[in-house]
mmCIF file of C-alpha atoms in Angstrom:
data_model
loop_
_atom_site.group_PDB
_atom_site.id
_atom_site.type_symbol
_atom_site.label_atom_id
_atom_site.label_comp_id
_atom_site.label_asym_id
_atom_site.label_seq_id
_atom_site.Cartn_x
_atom_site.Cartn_y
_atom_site.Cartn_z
ATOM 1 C CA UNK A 91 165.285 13.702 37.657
ATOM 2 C CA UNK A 92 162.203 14.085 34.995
ATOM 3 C CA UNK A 93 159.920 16.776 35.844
ATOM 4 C CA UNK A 94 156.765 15.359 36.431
ATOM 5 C CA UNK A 95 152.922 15.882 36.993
ATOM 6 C CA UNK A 96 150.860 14.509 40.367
ATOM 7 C CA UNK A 97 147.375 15.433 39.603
ATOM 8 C CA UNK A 98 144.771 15.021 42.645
ATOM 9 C CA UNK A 99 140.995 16.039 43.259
ATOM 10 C CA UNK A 100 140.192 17.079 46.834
ATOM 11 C CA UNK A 101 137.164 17.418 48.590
ATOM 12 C CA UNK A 102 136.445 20.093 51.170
ATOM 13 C CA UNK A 103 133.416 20.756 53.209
ATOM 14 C CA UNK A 104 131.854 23.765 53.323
ATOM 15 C CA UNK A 105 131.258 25.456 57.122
ATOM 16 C CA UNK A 106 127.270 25.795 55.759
ATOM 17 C CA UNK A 107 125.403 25.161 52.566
ATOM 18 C CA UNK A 108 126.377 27.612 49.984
ATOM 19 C CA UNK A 109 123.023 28.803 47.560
ATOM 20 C CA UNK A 110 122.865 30.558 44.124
ATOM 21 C CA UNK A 111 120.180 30.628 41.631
ATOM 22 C CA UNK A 112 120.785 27.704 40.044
ATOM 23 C CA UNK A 113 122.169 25.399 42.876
ATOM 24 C CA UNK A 114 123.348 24.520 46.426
ATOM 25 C CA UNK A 115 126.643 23.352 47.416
ATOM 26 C CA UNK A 116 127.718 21.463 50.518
ATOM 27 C CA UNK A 117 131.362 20.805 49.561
ATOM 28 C CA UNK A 118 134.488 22.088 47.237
ATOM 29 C CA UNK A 119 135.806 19.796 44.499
ATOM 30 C CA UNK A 120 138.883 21.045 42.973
ATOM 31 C CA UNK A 121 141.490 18.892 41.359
ATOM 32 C CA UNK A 122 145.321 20.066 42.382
ATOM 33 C CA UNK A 123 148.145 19.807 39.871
ATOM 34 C CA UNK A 124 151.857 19.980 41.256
ATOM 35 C CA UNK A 125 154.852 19.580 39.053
ATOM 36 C CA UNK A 126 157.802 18.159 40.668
ATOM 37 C CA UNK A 127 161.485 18.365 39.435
ATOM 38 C CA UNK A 128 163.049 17.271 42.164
ATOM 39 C CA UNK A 129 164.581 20.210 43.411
ATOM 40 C CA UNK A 130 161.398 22.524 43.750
ATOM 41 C CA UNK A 131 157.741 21.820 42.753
ATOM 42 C CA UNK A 132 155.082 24.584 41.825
ATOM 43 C CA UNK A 133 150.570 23.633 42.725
ATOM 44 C CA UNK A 134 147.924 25.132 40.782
ATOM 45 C CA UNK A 135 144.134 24.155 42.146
ATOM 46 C CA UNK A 136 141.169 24.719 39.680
ATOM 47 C CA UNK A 137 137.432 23.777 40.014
ATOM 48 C CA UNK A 138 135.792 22.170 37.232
ATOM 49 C CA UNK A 139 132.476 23.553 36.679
ATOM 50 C CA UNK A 140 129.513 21.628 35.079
ATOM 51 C CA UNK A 141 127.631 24.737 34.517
ATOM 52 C CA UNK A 142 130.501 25.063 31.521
ATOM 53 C CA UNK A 143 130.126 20.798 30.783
ATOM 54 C CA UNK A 144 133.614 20.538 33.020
ATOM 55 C CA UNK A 145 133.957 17.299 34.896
ATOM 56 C CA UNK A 146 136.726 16.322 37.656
ATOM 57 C CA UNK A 147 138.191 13.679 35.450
ATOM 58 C CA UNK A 148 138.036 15.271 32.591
ATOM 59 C CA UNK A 149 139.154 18.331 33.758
ATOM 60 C CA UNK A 150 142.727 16.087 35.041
ATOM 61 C CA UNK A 151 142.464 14.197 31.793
ATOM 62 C CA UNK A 152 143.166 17.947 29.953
ATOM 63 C CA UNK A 153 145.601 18.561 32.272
ATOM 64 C CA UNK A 154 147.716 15.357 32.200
ATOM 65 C CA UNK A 155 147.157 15.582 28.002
ATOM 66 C CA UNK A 156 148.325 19.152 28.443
ATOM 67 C CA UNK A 157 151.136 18.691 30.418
ATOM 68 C CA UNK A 158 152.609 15.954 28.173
ATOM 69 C CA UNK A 159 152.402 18.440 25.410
ATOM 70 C CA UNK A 160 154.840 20.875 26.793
ATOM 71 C CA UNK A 161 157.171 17.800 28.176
ATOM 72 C CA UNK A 162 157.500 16.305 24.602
ATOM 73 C CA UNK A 163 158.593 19.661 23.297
ATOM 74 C CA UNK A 164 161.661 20.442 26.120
ATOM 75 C CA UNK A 165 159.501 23.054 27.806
ATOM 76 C CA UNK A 166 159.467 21.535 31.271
ATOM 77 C CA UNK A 167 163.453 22.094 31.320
ATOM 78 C CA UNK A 168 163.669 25.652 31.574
ATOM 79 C CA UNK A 169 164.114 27.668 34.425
ATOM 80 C CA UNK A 170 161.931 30.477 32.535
ATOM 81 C CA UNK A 171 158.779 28.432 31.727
ATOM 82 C CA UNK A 172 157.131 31.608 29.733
ATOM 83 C CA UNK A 173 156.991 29.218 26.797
ATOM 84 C CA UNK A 174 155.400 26.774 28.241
ATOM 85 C CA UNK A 175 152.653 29.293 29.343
ATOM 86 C CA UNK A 176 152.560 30.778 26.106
ATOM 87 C CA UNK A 177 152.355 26.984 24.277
ATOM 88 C CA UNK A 178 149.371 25.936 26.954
ATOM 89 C CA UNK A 179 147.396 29.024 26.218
ATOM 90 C CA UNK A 180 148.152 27.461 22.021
ATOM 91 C CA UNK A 181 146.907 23.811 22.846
ATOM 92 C CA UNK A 182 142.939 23.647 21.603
ATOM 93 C CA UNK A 183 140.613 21.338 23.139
ATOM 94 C CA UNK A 184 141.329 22.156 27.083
ATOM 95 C CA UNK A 185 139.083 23.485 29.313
ATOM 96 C CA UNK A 186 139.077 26.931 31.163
ATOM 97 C CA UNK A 187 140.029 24.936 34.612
ATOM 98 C CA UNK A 188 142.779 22.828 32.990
ATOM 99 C CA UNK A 189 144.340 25.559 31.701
ATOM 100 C CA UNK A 190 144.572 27.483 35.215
ATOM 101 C CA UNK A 191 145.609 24.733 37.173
ATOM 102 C CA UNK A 192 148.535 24.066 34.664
ATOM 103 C CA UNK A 193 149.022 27.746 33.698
ATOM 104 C CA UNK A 194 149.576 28.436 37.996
ATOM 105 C CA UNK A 195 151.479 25.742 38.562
ATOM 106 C CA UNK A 196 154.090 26.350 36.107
ATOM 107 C CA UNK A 197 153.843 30.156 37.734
ATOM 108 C CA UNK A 198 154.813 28.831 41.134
ATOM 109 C CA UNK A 199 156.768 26.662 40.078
ATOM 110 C CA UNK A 200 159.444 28.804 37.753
ATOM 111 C CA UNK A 201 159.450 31.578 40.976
ATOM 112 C CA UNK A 202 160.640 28.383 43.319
ATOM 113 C CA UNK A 203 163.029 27.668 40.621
ATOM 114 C CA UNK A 204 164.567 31.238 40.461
ATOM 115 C CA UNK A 205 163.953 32.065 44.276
ATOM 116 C CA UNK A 206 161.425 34.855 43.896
ATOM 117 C CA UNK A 207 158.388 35.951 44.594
ATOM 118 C CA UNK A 208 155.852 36.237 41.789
ATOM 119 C CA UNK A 209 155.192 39.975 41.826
ATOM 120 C CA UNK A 210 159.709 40.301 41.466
ATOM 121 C CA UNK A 211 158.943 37.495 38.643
ATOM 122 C CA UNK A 212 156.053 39.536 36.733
ATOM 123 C CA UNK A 213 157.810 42.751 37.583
ATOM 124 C CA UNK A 214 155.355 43.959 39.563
ATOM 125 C CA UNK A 215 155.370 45.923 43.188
ATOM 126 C CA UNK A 216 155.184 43.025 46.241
ATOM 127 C CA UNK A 217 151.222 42.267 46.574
ATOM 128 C CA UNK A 218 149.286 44.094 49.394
ATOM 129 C CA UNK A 219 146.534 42.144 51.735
ATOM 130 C CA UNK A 220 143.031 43.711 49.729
ATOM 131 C CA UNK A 221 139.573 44.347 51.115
ATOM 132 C CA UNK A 222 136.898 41.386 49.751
ATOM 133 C CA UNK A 223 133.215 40.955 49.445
ATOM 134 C CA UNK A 224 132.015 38.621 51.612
ATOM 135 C CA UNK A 225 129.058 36.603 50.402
ATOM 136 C CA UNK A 226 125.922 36.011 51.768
ATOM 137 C CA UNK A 227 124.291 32.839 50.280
ATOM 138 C CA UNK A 228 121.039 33.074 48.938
ATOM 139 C CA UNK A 229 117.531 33.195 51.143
ATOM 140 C CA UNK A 230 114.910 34.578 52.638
ATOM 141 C CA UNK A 231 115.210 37.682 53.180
ATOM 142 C CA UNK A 232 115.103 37.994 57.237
ATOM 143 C CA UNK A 233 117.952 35.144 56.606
ATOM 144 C CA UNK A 234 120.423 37.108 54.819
ATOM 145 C CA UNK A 235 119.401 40.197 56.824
ATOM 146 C CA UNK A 236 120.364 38.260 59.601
ATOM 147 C CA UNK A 237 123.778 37.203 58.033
ATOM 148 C CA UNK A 238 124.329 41.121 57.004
ATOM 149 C CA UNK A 239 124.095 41.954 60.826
ATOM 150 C CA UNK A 240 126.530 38.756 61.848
ATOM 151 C CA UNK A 241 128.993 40.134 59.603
ATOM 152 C CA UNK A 242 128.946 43.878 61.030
ATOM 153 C CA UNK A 243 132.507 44.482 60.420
ATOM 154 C CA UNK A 244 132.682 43.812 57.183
ATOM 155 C CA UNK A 245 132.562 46.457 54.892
ATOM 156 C CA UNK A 246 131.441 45.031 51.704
ATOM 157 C CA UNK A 247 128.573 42.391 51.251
ATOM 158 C CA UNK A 248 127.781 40.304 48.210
ATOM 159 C CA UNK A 249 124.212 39.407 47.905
ATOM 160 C CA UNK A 250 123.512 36.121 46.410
ATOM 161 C CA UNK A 251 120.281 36.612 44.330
ATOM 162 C CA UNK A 252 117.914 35.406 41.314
ATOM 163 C CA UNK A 253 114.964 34.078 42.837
ATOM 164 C CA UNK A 254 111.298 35.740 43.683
ATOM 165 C CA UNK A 255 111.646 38.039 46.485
ATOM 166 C CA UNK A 256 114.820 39.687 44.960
ATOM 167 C CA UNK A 257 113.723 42.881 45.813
ATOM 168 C CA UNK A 258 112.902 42.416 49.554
ATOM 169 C CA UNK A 259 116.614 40.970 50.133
ATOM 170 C CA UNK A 260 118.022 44.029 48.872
ATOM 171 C CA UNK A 261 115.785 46.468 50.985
ATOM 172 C CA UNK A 262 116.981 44.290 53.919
ATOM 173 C CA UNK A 263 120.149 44.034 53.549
ATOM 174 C CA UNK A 264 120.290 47.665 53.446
ATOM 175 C CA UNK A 265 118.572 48.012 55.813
ATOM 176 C CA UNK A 266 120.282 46.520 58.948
ATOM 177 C CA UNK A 267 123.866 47.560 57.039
ATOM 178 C CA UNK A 268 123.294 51.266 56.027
ATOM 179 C CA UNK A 269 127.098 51.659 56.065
ATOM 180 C CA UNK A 270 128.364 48.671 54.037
ATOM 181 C CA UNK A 271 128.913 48.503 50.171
ATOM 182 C CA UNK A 272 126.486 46.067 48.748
ATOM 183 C CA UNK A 273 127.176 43.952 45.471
ATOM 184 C CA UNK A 274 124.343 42.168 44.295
ATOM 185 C CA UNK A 275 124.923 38.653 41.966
ATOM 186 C CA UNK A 276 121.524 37.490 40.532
ATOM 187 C CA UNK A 277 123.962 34.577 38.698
ATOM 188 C CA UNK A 278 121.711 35.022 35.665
ATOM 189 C CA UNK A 279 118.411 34.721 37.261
ATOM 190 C CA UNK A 280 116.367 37.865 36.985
ATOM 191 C CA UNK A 281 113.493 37.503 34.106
ATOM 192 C CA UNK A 282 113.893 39.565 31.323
ATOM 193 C CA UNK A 283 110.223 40.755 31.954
ATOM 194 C CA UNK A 284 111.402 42.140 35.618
ATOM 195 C CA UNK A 285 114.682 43.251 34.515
ATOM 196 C CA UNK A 286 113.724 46.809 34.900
ATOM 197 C CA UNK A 287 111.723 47.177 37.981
ATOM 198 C CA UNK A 288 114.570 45.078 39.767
ATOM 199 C CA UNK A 289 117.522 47.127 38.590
ATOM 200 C CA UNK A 290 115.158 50.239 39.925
ATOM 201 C CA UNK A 291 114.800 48.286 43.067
ATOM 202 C CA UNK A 292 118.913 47.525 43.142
ATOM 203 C CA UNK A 293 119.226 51.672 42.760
ATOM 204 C CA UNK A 294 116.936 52.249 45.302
ATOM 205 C CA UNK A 295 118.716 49.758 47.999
ATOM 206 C CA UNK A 296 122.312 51.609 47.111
ATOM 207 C CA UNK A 297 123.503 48.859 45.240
ATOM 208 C CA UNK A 298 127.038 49.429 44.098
ATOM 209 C CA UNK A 299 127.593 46.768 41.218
ATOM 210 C CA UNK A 300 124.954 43.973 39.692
ATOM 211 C CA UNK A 301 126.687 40.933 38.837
ATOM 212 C CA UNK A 302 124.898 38.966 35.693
ATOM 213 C CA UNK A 303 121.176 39.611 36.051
ATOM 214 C CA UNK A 304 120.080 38.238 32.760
ATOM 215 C CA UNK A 305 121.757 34.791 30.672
ATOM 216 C CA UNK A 306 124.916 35.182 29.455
ATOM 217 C CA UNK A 307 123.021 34.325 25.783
ATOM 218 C CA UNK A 308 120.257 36.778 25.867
ATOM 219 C CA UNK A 309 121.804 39.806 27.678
ATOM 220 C CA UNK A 310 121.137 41.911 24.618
ATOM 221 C CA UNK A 311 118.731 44.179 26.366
ATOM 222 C CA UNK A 312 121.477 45.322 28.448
ATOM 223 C CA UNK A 313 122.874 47.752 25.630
ATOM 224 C CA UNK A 314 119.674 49.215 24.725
ATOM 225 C CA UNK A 315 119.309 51.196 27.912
ATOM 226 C CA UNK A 316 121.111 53.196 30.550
ATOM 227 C CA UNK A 317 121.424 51.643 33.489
ATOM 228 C CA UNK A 318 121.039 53.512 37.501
ATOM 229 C CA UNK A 319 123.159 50.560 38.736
ATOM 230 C CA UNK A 320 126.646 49.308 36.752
ATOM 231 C CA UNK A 321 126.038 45.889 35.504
ATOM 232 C CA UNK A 322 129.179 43.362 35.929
ATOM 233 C CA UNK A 323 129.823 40.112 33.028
ATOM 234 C CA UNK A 324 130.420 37.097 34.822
ATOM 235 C CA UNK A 325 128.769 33.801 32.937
ATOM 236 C CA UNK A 326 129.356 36.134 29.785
ATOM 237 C CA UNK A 327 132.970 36.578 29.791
ATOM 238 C CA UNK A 328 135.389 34.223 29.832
ATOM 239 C CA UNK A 329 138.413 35.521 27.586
ATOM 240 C CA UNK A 330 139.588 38.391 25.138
ATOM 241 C CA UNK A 331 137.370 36.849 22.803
ATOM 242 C CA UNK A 332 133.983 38.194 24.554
ATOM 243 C CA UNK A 333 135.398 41.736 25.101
ATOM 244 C CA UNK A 334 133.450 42.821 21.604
ATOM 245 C CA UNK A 335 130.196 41.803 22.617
ATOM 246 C CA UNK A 336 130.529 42.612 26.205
ATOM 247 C CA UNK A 337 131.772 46.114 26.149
ATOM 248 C CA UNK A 338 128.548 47.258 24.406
ATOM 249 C CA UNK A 339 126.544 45.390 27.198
ATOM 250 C CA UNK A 340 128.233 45.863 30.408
ATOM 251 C CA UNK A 341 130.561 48.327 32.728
ATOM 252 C CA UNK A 342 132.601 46.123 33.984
ATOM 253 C CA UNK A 343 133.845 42.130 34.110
ATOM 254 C CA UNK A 344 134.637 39.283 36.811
ATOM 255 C CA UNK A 345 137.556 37.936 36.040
ATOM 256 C CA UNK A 346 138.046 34.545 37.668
ATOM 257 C CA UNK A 347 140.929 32.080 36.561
ATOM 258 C CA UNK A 348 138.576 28.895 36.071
ATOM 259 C CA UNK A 349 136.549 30.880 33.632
ATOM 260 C CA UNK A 350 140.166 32.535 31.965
ATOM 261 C CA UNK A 351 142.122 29.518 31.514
ATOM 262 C CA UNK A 352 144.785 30.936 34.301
ATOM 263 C CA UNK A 353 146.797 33.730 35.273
ATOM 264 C CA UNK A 354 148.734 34.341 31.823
ATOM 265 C CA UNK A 355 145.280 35.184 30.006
ATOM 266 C CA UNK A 356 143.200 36.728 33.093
ATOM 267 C CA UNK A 357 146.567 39.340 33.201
ATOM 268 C CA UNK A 358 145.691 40.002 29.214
ATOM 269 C CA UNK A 359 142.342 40.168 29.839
ATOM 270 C CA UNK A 360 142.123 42.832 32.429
ATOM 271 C CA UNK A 361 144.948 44.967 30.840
ATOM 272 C CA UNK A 362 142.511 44.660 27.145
ATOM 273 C CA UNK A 363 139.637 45.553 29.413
ATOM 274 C CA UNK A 364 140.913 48.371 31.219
ATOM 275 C CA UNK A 365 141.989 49.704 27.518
ATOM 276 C CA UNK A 366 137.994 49.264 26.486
ATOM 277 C CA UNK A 367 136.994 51.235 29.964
ATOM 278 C CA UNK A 368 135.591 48.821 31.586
ATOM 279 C CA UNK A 369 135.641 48.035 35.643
ATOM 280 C CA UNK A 370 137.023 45.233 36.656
ATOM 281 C CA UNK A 371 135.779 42.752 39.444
ATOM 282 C CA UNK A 372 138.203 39.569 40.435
ATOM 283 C CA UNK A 373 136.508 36.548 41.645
ATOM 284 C CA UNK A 374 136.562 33.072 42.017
ATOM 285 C CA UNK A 375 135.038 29.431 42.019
ATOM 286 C CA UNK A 376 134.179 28.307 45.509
ATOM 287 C CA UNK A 377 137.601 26.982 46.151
ATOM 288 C CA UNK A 378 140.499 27.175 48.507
ATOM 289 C CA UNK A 379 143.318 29.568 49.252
ATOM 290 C CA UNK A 380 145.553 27.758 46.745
ATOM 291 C CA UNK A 381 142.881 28.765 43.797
ATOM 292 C CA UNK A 382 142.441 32.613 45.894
ATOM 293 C CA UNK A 383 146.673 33.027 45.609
ATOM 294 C CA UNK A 384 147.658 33.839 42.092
ATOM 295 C CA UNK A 385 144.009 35.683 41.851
ATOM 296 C CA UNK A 386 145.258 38.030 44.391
ATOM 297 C CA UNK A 387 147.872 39.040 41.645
ATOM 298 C CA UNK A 388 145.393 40.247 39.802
ATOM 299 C CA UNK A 389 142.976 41.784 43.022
ATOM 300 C CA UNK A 390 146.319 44.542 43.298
ATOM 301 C CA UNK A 391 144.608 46.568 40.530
ATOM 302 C CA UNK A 392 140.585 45.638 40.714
ATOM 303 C CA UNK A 393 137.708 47.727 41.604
ATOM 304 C CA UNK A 394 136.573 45.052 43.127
ATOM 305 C CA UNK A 395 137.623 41.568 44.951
ATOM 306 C CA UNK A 396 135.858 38.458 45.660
ATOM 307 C CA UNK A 397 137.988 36.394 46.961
ATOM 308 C CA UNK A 398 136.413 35.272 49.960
ATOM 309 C CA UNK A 399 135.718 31.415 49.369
ATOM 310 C CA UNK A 400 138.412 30.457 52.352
ATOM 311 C CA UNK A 401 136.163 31.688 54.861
ATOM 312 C CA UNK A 402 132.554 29.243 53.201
ATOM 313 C CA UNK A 403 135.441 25.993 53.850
ATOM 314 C CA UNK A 404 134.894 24.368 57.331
ATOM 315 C CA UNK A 405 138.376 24.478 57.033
ATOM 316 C CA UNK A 406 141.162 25.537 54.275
ATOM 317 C CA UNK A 407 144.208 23.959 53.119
ATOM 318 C CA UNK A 408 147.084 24.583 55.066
ATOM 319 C CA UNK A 409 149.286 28.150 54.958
ATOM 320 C CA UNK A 410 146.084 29.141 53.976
ATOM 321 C CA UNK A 411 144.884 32.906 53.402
ATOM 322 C CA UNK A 412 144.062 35.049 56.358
ATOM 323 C CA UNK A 413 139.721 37.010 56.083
ATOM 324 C CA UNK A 414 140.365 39.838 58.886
ATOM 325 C CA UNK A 415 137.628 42.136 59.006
ATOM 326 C CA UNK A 416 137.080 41.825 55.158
ATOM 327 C CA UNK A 417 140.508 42.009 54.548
ATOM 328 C CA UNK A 418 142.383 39.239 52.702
ATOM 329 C CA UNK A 419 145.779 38.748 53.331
ATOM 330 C CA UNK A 420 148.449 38.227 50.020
ATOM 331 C CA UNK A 421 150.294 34.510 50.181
ATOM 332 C CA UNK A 422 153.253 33.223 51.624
ATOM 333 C CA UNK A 423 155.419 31.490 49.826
ATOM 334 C CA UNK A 424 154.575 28.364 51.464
ATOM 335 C CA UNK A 425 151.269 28.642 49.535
ATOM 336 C CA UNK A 426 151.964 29.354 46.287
ATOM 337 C CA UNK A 427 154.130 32.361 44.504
#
């Protein structure tokens, strides 16, 4: 039969509401692509993101345009669909989240089609379960303190941040977890006035890694100094094409799929990164285990993960990933890969 295309968008609710700098979240909107040829079928999930002008139907408008593209030229035939990924990462005019749903579905779908995993299919040793970040959602500062002590077996935190008070979260924090790694993610919310007694705050709390303090387009003060704490790209980095202007800025990147345009180019980007010196972080849209799956590929080699949207969903898809202590299990093939 014809290969073809069922393209969804899903709603799930999140166990709380979720807070960042800019915004609160009470559910997960992702829009699922699965490509069926009627002996095997491969799912990619992506979440639009109107912080980037992405919209759930446009976002499955790209894809259905996209995947129409590689149909029309024979490339859905193949049982090696590497030029299919290769064409999608060509077609101009789709957005970061089209790309990765497409982009991991035709992943998932060409290792059902040749009855391996994906690390045989990329080559690459079998994936290992990885330690995470858990997150701890913006507020007061007795409230994520709070949270820090709930999650006492966890052994690295991710502090949500970007608001006044910034530096009383932090001390916190730290102080009812003296033995966990903390990440801080200000999500580009820290004035360019405080920048400096902040990041001095961050050092003095034992932060490991800031994520994104200032705007993606005015982070130019971040080259002019030495920082005490290594500052991570996350709204500023999307593909190769940032790796100029962000390696004279930052130590390190978040690399998440959405932001990418899939696995294909996240794998290029980290391997061009690592080249340039810089750390690299892999994260993710607030989405389910079928988005955390192929970006565990990529956790195998990171410095750090942040992967842990399954355990914000009231409840996750099914053959979902396993959050054990701050450990993330790798997927089964009933998943994805």
């Amino acid at each position: 039969m014809p290969t073809r295309i069922t393209i969804t968008t899903e709603t799930f609710p999140l166990a709380a509401p979720f807070r960042i700098s800019r915004a609160a979240k009470s559910e997960a909107h992702v829009v699922v692509a699965e490509i069926d040829d009627g002996l095997a079928s491969g799912r990619g999930e992506c979440v639009p993101y109107a912080h980037y002008g992405e919209t759930l139907e446009g976002v499955a408008a790209d894809i259905a345009r996209a995947f129409n593209g590689l149909s029309a030229n024979g490339l859905m035939d193949e049982t090696d669909l590497a030029a299919a990924r290769d064409q999608l990462r060509s077609q101009s005019g789709l957005t970061g989240a089209a790309r990765n749903a497409l982009d991991c579905a035709l992943f998932d779908l060409e290792a059902k089609r040749r009855g391996e995993t994906i690390n045989a299919l990329l080559a690459r040793p079998t994936l290992r379960a990885q330690t995470t970040c858990l997150t701890l959602s913006l507020d007061t500062p007795a409230a994520m303190a709070e949270a820090a002590r709930a999650l006492a077996c966890q052994p690295i935190l991710k502090l949500k941040l970007g608001a006044p008070g910034d530096t009383e979260r932090m001390a916190a924090v730290r102080a009812v977890r003296p033995d966990a790694t903390l990440i801080a993610d200000a999500n580009e919310g820290w004035p360019l006035a405080e920048y400096a007694a902040l990041i001095e705050a961050a050092a003095d709390a034992r932060i490991a890694l800031i994520e994104q303090p200032l705007p993606a387009d005015a982070d130019e003060a971040l080259g002019a100094r030495e920082s005490p704490v290594p500052v991570c790209a996350d709204e500023a980095l999307h593909t190769r094409a940032d790796l100029d202007r962000i390696a004279v800025r930052y130590d390190a990147i978040n690399i998440k799929l959405d932001k990418a345009g899939g696995l294909t180019e996240a794998l290029a980007l980290a391997a061009e990164a690592r080249s340039r010196g810089l750390g690299i972080m892999v994260g993710s849209m607030v989405a389910t285990s079928l988005s955390m799956a192929p970006a565990m590929v990529l956790a195998q080699d990171a410095d750090w993960v942040d992967l842990d949207s399954p355990f914000l969903l009231a409840a996750d898809r099914a053959h979902g990933l396993t959050i054990t202590d701050g450990v993330i299990s790798p997927p089964t093939r009933a998943l994805w890969g």
